[in-house]
Coordinates of C-alpha atoms in Angstrom, one line a residue:
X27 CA -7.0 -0.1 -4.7
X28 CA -8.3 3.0 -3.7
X29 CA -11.5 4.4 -4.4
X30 CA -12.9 7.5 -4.8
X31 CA -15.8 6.7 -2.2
X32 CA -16.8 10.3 -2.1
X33 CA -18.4 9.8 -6.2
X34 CA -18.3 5.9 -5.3
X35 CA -16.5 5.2 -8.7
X36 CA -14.0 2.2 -8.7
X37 CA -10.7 2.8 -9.7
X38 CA -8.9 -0.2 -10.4
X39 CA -5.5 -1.3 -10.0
X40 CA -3.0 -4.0 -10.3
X41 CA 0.1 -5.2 -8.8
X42 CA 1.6 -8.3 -7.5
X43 CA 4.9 -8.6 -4.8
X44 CA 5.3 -9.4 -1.4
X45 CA 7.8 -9.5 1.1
X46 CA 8.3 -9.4 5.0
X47 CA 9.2 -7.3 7.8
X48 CA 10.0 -8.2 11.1
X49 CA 9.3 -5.9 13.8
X50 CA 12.1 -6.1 16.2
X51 CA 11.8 -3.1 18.2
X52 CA 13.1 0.6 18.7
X53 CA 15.8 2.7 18.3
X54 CA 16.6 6.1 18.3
X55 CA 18.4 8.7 16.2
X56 CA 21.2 10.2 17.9
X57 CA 20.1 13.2 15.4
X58 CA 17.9 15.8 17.2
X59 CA 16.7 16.1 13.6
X60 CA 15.3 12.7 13.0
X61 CA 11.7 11.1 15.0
X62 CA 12.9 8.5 17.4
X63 CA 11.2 5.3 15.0
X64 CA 10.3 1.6 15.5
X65 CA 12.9 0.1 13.2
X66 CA 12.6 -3.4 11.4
X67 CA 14.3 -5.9 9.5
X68 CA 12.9 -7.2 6.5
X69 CA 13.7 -10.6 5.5
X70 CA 12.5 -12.6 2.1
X71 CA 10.1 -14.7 4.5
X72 CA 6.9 -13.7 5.7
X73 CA 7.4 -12.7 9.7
X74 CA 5.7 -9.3 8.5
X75 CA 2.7 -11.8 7.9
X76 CA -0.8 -11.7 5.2
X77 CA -3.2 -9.1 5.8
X78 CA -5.7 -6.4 4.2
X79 CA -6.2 -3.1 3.2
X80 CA -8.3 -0.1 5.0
X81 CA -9.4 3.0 3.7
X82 CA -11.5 5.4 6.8
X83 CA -10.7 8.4 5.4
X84 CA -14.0 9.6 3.8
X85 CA -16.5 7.9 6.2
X86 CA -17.7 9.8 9.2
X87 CA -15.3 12.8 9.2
X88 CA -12.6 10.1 9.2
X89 CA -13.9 8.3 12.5
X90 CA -15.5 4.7 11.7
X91 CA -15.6 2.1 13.7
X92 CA -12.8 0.2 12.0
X93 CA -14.2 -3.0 13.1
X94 CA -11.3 -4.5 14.9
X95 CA -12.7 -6.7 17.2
X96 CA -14.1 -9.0 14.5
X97 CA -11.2 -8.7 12.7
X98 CA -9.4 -10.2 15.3
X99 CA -11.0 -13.0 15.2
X100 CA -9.6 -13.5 11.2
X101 CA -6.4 -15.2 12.6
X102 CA -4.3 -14.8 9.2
X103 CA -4.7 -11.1 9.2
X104 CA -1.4 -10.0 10.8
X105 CA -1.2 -6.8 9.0
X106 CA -2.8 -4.0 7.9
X107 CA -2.0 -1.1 5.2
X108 CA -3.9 2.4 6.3
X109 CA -4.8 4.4 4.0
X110 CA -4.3 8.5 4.5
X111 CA -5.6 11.7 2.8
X112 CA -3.5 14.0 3.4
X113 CA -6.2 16.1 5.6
X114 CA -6.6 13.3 8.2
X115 CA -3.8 13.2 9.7
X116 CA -5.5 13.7 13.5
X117 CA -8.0 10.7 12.1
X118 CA -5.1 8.7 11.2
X119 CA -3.9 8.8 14.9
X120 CA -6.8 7.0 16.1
X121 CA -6.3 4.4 13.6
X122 CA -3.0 3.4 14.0
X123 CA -3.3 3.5 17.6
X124 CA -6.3 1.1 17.6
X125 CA -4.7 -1.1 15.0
X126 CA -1.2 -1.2 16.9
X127 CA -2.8 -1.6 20.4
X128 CA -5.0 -4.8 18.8
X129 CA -1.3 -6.3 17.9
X130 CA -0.9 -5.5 14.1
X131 CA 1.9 -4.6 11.8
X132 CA 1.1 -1.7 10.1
X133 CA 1.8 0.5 6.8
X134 CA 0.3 3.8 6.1
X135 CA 0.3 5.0 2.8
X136 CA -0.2 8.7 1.8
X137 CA -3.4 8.5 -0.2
X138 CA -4.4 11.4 -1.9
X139 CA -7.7 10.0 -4.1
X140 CA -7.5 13.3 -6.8
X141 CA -4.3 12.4 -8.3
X142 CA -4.1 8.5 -8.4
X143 CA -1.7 7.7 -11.4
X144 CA -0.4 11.1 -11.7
X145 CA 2.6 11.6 -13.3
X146 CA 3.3 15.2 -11.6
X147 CA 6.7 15.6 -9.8
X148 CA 4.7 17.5 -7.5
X149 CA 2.8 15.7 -6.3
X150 CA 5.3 12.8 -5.0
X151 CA 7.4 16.1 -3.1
X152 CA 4.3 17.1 -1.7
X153 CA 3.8 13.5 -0.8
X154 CA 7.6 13.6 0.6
X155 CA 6.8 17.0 2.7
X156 CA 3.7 15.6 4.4
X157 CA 5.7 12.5 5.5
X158 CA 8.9 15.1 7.0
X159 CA 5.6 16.7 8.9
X160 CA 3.8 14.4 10.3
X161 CA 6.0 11.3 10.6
X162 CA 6.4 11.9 14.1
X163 CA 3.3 12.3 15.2
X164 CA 1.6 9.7 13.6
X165 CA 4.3 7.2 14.9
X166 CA 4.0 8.5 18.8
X167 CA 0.7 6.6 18.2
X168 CA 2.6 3.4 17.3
X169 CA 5.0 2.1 14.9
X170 CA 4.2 1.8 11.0
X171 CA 6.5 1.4 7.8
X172 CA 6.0 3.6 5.3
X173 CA 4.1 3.4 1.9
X174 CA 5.5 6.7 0.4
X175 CA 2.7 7.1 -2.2
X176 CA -0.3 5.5 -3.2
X177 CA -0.3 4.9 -6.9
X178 CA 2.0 7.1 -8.1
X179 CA 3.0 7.3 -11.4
X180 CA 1.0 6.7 -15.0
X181 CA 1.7 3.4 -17.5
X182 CA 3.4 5.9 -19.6
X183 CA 5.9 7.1 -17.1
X184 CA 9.2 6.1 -17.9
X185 CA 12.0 4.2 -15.6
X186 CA 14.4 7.2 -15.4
X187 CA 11.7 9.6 -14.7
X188 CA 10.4 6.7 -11.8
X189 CA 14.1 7.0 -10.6
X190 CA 14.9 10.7 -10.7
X191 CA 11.8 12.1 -9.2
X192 CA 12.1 9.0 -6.2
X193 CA 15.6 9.8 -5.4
X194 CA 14.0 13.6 -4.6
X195 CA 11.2 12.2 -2.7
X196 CA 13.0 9.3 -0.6
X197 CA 16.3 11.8 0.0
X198 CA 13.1 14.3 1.9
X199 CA 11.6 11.3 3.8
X200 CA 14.8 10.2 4.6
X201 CA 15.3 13.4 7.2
X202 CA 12.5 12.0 9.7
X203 CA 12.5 8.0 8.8
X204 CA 15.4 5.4 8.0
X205 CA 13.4 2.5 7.9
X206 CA 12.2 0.6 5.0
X207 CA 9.8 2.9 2.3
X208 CA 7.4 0.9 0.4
X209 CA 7.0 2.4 -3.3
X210 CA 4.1 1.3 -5.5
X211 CA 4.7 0.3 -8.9
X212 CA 3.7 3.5 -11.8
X213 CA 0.7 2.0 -13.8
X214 CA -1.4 2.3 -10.5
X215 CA 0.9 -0.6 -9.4
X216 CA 0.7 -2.8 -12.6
X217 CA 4.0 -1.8 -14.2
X218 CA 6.6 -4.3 -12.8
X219 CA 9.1 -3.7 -15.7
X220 CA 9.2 0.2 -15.2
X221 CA 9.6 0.0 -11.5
X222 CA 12.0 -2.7 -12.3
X223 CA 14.4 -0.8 -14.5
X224 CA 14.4 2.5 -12.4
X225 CA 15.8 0.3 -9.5
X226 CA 18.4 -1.4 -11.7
X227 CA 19.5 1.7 -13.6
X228 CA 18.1 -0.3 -16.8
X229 CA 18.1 2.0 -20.0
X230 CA 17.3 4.9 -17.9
X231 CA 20.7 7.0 -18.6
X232 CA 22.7 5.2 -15.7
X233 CA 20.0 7.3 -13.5
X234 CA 18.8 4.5 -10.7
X235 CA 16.8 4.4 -7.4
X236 CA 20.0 4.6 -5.1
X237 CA 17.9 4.1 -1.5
X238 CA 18.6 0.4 -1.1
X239 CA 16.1 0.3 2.0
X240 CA 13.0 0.0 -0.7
X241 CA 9.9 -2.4 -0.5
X242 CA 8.7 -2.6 -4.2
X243 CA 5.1 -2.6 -4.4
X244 CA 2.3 -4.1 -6.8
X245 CA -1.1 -3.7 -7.0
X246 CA -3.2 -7.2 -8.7
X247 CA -6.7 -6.6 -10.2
X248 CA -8.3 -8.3 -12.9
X249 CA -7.5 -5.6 -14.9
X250 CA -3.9 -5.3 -14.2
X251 CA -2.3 -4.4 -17.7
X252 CA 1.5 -4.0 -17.5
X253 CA 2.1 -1.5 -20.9
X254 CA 5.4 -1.7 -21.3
X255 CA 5.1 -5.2 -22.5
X256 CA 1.8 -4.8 -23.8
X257 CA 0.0 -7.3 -22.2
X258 CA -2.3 -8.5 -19.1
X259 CA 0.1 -8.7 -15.9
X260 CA 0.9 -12.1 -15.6
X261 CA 2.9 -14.5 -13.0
X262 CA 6.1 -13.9 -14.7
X263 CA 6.3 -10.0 -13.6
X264 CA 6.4 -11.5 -10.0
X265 CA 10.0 -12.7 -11.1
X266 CA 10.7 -9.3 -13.0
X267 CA 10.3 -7.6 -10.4
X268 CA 11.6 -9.4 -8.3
X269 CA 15.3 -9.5 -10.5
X270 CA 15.8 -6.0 -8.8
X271 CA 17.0 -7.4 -6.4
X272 CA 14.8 -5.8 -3.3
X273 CA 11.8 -7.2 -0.8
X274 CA 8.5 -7.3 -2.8
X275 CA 4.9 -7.2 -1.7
X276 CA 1.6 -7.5 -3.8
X277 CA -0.1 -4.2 -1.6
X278 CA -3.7 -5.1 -3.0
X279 CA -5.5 -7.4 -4.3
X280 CA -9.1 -7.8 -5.4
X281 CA -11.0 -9.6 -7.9
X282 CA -13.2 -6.6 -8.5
X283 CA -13.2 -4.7 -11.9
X284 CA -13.1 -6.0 -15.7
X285 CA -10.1 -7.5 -17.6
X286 CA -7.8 -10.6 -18.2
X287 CA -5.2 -10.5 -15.8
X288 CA -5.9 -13.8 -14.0
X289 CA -5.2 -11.9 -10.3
X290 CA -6.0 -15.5 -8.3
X291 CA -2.7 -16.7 -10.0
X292 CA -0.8 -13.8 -9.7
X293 CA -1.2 -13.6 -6.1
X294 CA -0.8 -17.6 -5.5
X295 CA 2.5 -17.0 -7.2
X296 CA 3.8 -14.2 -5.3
X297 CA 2.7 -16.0 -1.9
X298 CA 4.6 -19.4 -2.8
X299 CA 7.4 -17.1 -3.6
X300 CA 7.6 -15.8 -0.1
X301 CA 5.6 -12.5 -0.9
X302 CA 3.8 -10.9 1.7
X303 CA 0.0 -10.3 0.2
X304 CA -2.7 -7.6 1.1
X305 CA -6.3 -7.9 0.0
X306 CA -8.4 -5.0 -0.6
X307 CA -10.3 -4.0 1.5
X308 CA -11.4 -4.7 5.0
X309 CA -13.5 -1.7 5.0
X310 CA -13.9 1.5 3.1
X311 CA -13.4 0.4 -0.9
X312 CA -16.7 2.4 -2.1
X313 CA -18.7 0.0 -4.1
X314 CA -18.5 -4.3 -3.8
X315 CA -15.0 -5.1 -2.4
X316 CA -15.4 -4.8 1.3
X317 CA -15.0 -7.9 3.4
X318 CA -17.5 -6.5 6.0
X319 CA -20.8 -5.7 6.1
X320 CA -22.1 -3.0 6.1
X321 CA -19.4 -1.2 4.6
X322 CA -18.7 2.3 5.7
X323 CA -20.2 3.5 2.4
X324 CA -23.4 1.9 3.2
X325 CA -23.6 3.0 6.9
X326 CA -20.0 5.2 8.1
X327 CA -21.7 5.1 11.7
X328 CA -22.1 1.4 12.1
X329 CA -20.8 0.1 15.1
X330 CA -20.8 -3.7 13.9
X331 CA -20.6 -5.6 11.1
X332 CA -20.3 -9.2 10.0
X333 CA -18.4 -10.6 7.6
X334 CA -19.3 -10.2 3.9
X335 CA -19.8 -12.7 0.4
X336 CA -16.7 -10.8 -0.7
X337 CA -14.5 -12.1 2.3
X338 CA -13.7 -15.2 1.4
X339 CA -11.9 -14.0 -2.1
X340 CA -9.3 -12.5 0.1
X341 CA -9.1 -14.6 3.1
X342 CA -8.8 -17.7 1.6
X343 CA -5.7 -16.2 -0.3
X344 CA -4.1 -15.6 3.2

């Protein structure tokens, strides 16, 4: 769930799907073209292991303390998802080199806070673009999957579109990075069925996602709606989703915002279903879902912190 920290207005989001990735080394392109890359192999188990979001980027120029050393001491976080406006890509190197020297798997996620839900073509292939030029130097600073896109895509957007405009995107990634690419459901990660249907092909025109190396992403609020069935996101999407036949992760989850979607369940269901899960936040969400205290928005120069009311509403989930 990403926040706009800088007006500290919520935006909330839903998703729900989990998978796992197995970190089992390097290997190297034999393409001059391609970043030498830490590759993985994702399995329907969770050897990627539970974790949490972060979100540094608008806190102290991009330089918190990130608080690792107390989360190490939160055994069941084994992975983290990083956050990234696209300006901060010499912040981002610190990050991911502090979080990959303390021992954790790692996504980073292109994050860019102005266009959340956006529908723009764009966008997603200037999304693409900033991947094929800094892929390899974030990863000299350790290895990370990829999360093409935070929030991409509206609740109108339709599965062709979804398919068409990823095939662009993946196909420009793809020249720098040929491990797995996490995608995040359209509907700021609450529509399962769309995101469903563009994989499959289904009613789309025969137009499909044709990248089989794909992590489908969801993002589980209370008010996660999914539109295209007109209704609160509810355990069964974790099987929709799920029918496309490709690893699934729930990529946040909160219980902060107003609606119906009962998230606790949604999440509980996509665990027991093998799912890796990743609560929102750690650090960084702008107003009451940080699992720390102080949060960067109250103090971005604290150097420590202790663990919040709001922690145990994702760590107990883990």
């Amino acid at each position: 769930m990403k926040t706009k920290v800088l007006f500290f207005t919520l935006l909330w989001k839903c998703t729900g799907a989990l998978v796992v990735i197995a970190l089992l080394g390097s290997c190297s392109k034999t393409d001059d073209a391609v970043a030498p890359q830490h590759h993985s192999s994702l399995k329907l188990t969770n050897s990627w292991g539970h974790g949490v979001n972060i979100q540094p980027s608008y806190y102290n120029n991009g330089y918190p303390n990130l608080g690792t050393s107390l989360m190490k001491q939160q055994t069941k976080i084994k992975t983290v998802r990083i956050e990234i406006e696209p300006d901060k890509v010499t912040q981002a190197k610190s990050w991911i080199k502090e979080l990959k020297s303390a021992g954790y798997n790692l996504i980073c996620t292109y994050h860019k806070s102005s266009v959340l839900g956006t529908d723009s073509k764009s966008e997603l292939i200037a999304a693409a673009n900033w991947w094929k030029s800094n892929y390899a130097a974030l990863a000299a600073n350790g290895s990370f999957t990829i999360n093409l896109m935070n929030e991409w895509g509206s609740h109108n957007i339709s599965a062709a579109t979804v398919a068409s405009y990823y095939n662009e995107a993946i196909a420009i990634v793809r020249q720098v990075y040929s491990d797995y690419i996490i995608i995040d459901a359209p509907g700021w990660g609450q529509e399962s069925a769309i995101l469903a249907a563009a994989v499959k092909g289904y009613n789309t025109g025969g137009v499909k996602i044709n990248d089989t190396k794909i992590v489908l992403s969801l993002h589980i609020y209370p008010s996660a709606w999914n539109q295209a069935k007109n209704r609160w996101v509810n355990t069964s999407d974790i099987d929709d989703l799920a029918s496309a036949g490709r690893p699934c992760i729930i990529g946040e989850f909160g219980n902060g915002g107003s609606g119906s979607c009962d998230w606790s369940a949604v999440v509980d269901y996509a665990k027991s279903k093998g799912w890796t899960i990743l609560g929102w936040c750690w650090n960084g969400d702008g107003g009451s879902m940080n699992m720390v205290t102080p949060s960067w928005a109250q103090n971005p120069t604290a150097t420590s912190f202790s663990l919040s009311s709001y922690f145990s509403v994702v760590y107990n989930k883990l």
